[in-house]
Short mmCIF file of C-alpha atoms and ligand atoms in Angstrom, two decimals:
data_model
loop_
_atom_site.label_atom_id
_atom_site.label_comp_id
_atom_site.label_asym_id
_atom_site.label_seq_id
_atom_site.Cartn_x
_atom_site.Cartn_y
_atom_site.Cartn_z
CA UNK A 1 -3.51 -4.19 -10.47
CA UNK A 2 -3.24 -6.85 -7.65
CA UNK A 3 -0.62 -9.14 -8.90
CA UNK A 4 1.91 -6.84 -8.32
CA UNK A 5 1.11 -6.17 -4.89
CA UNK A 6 -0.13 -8.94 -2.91
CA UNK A 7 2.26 -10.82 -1.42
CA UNK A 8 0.41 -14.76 -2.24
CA UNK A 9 1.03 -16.92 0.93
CA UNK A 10 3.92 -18.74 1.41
CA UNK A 11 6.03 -16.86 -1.06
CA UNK A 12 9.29 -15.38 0.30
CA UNK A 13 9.83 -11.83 -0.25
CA UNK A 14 12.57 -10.20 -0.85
CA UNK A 15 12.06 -6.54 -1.76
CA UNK A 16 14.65 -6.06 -3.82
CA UNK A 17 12.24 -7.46 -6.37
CA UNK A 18 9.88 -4.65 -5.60
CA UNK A 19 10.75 -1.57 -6.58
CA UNK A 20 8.94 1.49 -4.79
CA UNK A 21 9.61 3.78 -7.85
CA UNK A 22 7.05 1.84 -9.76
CA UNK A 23 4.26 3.23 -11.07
CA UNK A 24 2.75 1.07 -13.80
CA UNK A 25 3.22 3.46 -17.34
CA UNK A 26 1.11 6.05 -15.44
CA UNK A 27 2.40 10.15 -14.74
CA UNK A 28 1.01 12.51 -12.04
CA UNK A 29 -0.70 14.23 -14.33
CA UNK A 30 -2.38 12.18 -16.22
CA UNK A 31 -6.23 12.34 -16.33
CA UNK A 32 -6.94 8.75 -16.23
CA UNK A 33 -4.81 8.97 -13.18
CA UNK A 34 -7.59 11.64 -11.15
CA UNK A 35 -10.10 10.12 -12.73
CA UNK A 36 -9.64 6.68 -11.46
CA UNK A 37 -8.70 7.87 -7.78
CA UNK A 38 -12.17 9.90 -7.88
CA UNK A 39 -13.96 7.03 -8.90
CA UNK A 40 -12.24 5.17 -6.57
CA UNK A 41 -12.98 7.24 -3.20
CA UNK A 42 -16.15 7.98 -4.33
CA UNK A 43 -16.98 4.47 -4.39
CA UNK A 44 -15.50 3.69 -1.75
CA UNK A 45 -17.66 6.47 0.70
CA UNK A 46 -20.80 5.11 -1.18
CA UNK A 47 -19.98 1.38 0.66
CA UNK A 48 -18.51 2.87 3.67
CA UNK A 49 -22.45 4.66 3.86
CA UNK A 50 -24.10 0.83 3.75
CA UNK A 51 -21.05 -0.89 6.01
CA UNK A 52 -21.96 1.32 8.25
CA UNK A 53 -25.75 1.13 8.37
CA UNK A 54 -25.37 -2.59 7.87
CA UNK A 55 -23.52 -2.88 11.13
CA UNK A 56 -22.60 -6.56 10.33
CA UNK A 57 -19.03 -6.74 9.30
CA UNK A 58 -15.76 -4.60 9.56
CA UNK A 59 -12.54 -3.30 8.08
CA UNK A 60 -9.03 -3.79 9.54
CA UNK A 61 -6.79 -1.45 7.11
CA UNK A 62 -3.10 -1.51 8.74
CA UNK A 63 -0.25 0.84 7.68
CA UNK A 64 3.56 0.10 7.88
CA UNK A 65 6.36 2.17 6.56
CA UNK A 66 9.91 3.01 7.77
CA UNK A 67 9.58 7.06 9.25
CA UNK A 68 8.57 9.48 6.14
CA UNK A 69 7.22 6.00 4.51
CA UNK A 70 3.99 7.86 3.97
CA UNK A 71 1.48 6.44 6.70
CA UNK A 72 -0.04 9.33 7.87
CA UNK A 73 -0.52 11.48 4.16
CA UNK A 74 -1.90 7.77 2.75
CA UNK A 75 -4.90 8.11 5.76
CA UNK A 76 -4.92 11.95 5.03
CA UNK A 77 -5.49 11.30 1.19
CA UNK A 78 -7.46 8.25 1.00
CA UNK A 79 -9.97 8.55 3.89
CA UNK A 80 -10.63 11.98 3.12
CA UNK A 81 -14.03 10.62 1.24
CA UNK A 82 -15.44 8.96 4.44
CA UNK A 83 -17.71 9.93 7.05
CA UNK A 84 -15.51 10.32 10.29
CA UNK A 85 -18.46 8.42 12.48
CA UNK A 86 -17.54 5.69 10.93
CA UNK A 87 -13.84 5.93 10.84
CA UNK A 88 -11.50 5.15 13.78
CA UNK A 89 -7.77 5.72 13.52
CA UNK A 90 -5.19 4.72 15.84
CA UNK A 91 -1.28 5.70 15.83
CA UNK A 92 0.02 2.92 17.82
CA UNK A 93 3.88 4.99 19.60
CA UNK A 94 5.86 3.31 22.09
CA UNK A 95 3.79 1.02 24.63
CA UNK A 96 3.11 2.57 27.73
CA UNK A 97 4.67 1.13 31.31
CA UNK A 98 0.77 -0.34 31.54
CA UNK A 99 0.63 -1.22 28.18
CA UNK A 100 4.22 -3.18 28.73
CA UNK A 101 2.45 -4.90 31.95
CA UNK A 102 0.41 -7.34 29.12
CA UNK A 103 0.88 -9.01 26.02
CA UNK A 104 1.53 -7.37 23.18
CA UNK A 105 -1.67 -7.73 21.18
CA UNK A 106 -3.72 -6.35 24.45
CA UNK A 107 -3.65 -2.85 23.28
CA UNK A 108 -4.16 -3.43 19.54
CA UNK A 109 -7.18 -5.90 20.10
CA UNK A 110 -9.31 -2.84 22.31
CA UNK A 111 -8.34 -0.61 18.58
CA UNK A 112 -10.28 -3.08 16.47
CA UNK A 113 -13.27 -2.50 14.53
CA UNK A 114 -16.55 -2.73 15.65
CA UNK A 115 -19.24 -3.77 13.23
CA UNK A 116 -20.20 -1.21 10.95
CA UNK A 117 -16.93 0.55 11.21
CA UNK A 118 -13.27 1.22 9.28
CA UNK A 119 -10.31 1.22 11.84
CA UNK A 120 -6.65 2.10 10.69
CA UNK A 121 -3.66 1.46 12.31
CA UNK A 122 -0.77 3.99 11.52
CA UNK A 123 1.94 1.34 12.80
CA UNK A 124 0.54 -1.95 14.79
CA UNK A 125 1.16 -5.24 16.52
CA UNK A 126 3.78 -5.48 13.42
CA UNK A 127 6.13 -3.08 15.47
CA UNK A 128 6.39 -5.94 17.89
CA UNK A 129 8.44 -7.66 15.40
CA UNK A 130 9.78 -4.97 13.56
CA UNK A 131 11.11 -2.43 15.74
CA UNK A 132 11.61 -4.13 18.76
CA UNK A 133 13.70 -6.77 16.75
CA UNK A 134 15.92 -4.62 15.39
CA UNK A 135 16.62 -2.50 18.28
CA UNK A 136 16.72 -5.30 20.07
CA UNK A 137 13.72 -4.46 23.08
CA UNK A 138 12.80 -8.05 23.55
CA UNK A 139 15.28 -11.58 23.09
CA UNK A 140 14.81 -13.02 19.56
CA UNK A 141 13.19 -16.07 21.44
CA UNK A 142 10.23 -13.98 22.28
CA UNK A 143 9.55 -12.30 18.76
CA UNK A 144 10.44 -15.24 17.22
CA UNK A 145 6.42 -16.53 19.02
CA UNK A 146 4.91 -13.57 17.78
CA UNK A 147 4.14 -14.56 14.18
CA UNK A 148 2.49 -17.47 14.89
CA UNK A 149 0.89 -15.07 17.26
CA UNK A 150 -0.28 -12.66 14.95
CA UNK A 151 -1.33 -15.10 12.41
CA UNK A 152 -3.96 -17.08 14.61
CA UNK A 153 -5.06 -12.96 16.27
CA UNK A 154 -5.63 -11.72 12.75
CA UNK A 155 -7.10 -15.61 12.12
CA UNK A 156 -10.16 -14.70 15.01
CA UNK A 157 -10.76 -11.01 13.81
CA UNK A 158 -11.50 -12.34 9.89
CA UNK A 159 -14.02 -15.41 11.92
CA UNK A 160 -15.63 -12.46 13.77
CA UNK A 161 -16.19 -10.72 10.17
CA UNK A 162 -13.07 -8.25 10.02
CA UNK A 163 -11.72 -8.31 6.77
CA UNK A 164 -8.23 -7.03 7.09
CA UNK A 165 -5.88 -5.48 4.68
CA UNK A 166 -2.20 -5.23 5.34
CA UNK A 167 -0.12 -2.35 3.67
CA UNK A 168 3.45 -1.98 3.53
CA UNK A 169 4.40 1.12 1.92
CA UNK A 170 7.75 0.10 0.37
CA UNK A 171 9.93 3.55 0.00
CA UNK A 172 14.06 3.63 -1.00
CA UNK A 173 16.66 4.49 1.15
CA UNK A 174 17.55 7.68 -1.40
CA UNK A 175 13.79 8.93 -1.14
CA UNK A 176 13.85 8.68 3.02
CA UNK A 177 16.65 10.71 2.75
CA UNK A 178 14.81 13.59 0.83
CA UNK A 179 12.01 13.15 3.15
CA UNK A 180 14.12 13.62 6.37
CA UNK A 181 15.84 16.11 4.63
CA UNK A 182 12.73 17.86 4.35
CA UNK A 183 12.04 17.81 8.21
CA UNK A 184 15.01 19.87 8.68
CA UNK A 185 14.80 22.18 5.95
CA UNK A 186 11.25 23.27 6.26
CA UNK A 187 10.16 24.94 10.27
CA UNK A 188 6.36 23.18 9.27
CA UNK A 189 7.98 19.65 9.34
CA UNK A 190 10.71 20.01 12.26
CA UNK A 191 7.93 18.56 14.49
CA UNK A 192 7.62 15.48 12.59
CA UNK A 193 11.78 14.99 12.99
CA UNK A 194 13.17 12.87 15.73
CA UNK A 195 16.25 12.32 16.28
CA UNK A 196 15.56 8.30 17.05
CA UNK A 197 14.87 8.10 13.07
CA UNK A 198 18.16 8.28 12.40
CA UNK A 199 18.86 5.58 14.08
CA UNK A 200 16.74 3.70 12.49
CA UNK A 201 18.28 4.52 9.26
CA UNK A 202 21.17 3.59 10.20
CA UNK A 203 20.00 -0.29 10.73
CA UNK A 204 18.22 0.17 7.57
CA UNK A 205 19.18 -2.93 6.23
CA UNK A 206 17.93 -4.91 9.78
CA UNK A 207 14.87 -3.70 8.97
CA UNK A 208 14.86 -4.74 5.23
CA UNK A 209 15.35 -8.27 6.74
CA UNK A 210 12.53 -7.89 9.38
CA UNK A 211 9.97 -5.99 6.97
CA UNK A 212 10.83 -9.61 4.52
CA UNK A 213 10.43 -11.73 7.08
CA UNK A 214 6.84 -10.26 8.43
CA UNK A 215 5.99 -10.38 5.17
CA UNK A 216 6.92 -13.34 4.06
CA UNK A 217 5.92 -15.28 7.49
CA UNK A 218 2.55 -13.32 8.20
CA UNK A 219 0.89 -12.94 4.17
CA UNK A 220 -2.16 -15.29 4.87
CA UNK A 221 -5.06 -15.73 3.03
CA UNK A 222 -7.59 -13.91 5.27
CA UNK A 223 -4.74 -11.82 5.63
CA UNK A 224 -2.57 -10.59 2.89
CA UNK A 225 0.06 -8.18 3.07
CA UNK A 226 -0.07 -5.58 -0.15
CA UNK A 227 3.77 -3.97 -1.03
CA UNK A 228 2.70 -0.21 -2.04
CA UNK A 229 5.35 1.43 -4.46
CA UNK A 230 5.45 4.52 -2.11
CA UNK A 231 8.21 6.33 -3.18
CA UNK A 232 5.53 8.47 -5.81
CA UNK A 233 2.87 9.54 -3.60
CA UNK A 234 -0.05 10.09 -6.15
CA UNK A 235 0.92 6.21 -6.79
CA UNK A 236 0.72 4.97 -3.82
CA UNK A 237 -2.29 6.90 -3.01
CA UNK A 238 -4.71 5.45 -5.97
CA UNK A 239 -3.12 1.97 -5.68
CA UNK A 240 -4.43 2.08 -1.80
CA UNK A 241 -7.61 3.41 -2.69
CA UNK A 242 -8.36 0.99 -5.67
CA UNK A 243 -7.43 -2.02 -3.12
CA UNK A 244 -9.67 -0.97 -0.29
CA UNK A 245 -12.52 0.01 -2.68
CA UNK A 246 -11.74 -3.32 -4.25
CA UNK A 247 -12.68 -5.27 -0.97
CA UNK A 248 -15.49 -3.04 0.34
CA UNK A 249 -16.84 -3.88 -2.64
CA UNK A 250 -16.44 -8.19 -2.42
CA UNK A 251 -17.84 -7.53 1.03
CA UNK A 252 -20.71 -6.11 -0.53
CA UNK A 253 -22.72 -4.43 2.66
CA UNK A 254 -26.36 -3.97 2.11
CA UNK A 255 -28.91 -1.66 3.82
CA UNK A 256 -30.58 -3.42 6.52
CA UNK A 257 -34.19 -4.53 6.12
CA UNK A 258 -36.78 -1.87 7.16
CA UNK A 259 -37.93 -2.98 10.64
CA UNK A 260 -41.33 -1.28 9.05
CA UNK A 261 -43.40 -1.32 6.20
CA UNK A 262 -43.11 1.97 4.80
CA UNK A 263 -46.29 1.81 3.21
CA UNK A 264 -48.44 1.27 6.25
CA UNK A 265 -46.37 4.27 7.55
CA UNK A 266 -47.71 7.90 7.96
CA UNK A 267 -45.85 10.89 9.84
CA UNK A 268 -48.83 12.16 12.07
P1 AMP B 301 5.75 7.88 14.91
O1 AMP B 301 4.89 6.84 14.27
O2 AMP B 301 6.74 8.48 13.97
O3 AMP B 301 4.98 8.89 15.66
O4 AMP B 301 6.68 7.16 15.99
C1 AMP B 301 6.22 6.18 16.85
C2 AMP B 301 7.41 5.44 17.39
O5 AMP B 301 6.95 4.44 18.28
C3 AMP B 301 8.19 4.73 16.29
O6 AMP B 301 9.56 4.94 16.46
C4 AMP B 301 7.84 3.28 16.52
O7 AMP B 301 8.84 2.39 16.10
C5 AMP B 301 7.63 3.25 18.03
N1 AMP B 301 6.81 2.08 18.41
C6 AMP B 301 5.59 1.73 17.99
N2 AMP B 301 5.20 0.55 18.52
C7 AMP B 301 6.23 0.14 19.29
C8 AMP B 301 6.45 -1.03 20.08
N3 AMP B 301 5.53 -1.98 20.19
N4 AMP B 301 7.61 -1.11 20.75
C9 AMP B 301 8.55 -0.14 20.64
N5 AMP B 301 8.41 0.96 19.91
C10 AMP B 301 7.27 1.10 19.24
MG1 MG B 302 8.26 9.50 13.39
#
């Protein structure tokens, strides 16, 4: 399932190669396809339960799409399983005129994951070289750094025992158009549409070349970046699921040790 995702390190990308209507032989419908996104989730709130009462190590899980890419229905449908105490999601919007007064990583690094916990990012440090490149917020010679940046910061999270998994949910231009479509046709969308997505479309080929180059430049091996077929959302949602279960489970957290003996133990 992996080798068409992960992006292995020092490849180039070039996502014309990747196409988001992919969705391996499988249909909607089919059983194997609930059965192995149950399984999945399941197993995946069953090692969430001993991360958490391990306390030792944590999960970075970051989301980036173009608008309507399908960040916030991937958290919707694949953390649905877990138990919110352990869960914390941040939507990282436009910095702030304080959060603008520091580097750029200062309000991403307070949104990282304790030990014992899951934290997703719906958008993240990557919009430092993603949108502000293309709209052009900061000179090139300042998000030209930020790679290197974000390599060595993503470098000290997996030394203090964050794994971190990097999803780009890779949609087409014709399904983004359905999707925004959508937002105007149906009165229980209109507050997702803004009018500053359109703009975005617009440059949609600027951000082709910044989504290659982030993940071409910042795919490491503590880090990988994973290209989701998005445009199918059952797809994308099991491939997600089966990738995160997949590293909860090399992580393997165990129940702490008793500080007891249970034994010697009686409830007066
Ligand atoms: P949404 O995720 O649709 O609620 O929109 C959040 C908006 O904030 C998007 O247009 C992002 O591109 C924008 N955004 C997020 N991070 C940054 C950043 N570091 N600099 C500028 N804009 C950002
Ligand atoms: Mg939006």
């Amino acid at each position: 399932m992996e080798h068409f995702t992960k992006v292995t390190p020092g490849t180039q990308v070039s996502l014309q190669d990747h196409d988001p209507r992919f969705r391996d032989g499988l249909r909607k419908n089919d059983d194997v396809v609930r059965e192995r996104r149950e399984a999945a989730l399941e197993e995946m709130r069953v090692l969430q339960e001993r991360l958490y009462a391990e306390g030792r190590q944590s999960l970075l899980i970051v989301l980036q799409a173009t608008d309507t890419g399908g960040k916030d229905g991937t958290i919707k449908h694949v953390m649905r399983g877990l138990n919110p105490s352990g869960v914390c999601v941040t939507g990282f919007k436009q910095p702030t005129a304080k959060e603008l007064g520091h580097d750029f990583l200062w309000r991403v690094h307070k949104r990282t994951p304790e030990r014992g916990m899951i934290a997703v990012f719906n958008r993240s440090h990557y919009e430092d070289v993603l949108v502000v490149r293309v709209r052009k917020l900061a000179p090139k010679r300042i998000w030209e750094r930020r790679y290197e940046h974000i390599n060595a910061f993503e470098e000290l999270l997996t030394e203090c025992d964050t794994r971190i998994l990097k999803f780009f949910l890779h949609i087409s231009k014709d399904e983004q158009k359905e999707r925004l479509q959508r937002r105007i046709d149906d009165p229980a969308r209109h507050w997702k549409f803004d009018e500053g997505d359109l703009y975005d479309r617009r440059h949609w080929d600027n951000y082709v070349e910044a989504y290659e180059e982030m993940l071409t430049r910042c795919s490491t091996g503590v880090a990988p970046w994973y290209i989701i077929p998005a445009d199918r959302k059952w797809f994308r949602n099991l491939i997600v699921a089966e990738i995160v279960t997949a590293a909860l489970r090399e992580m393997d957290p165990q129940y702490p040790e008793p500080h007891f003996d249970p034994k010697e133990m009686t409830i007066p």
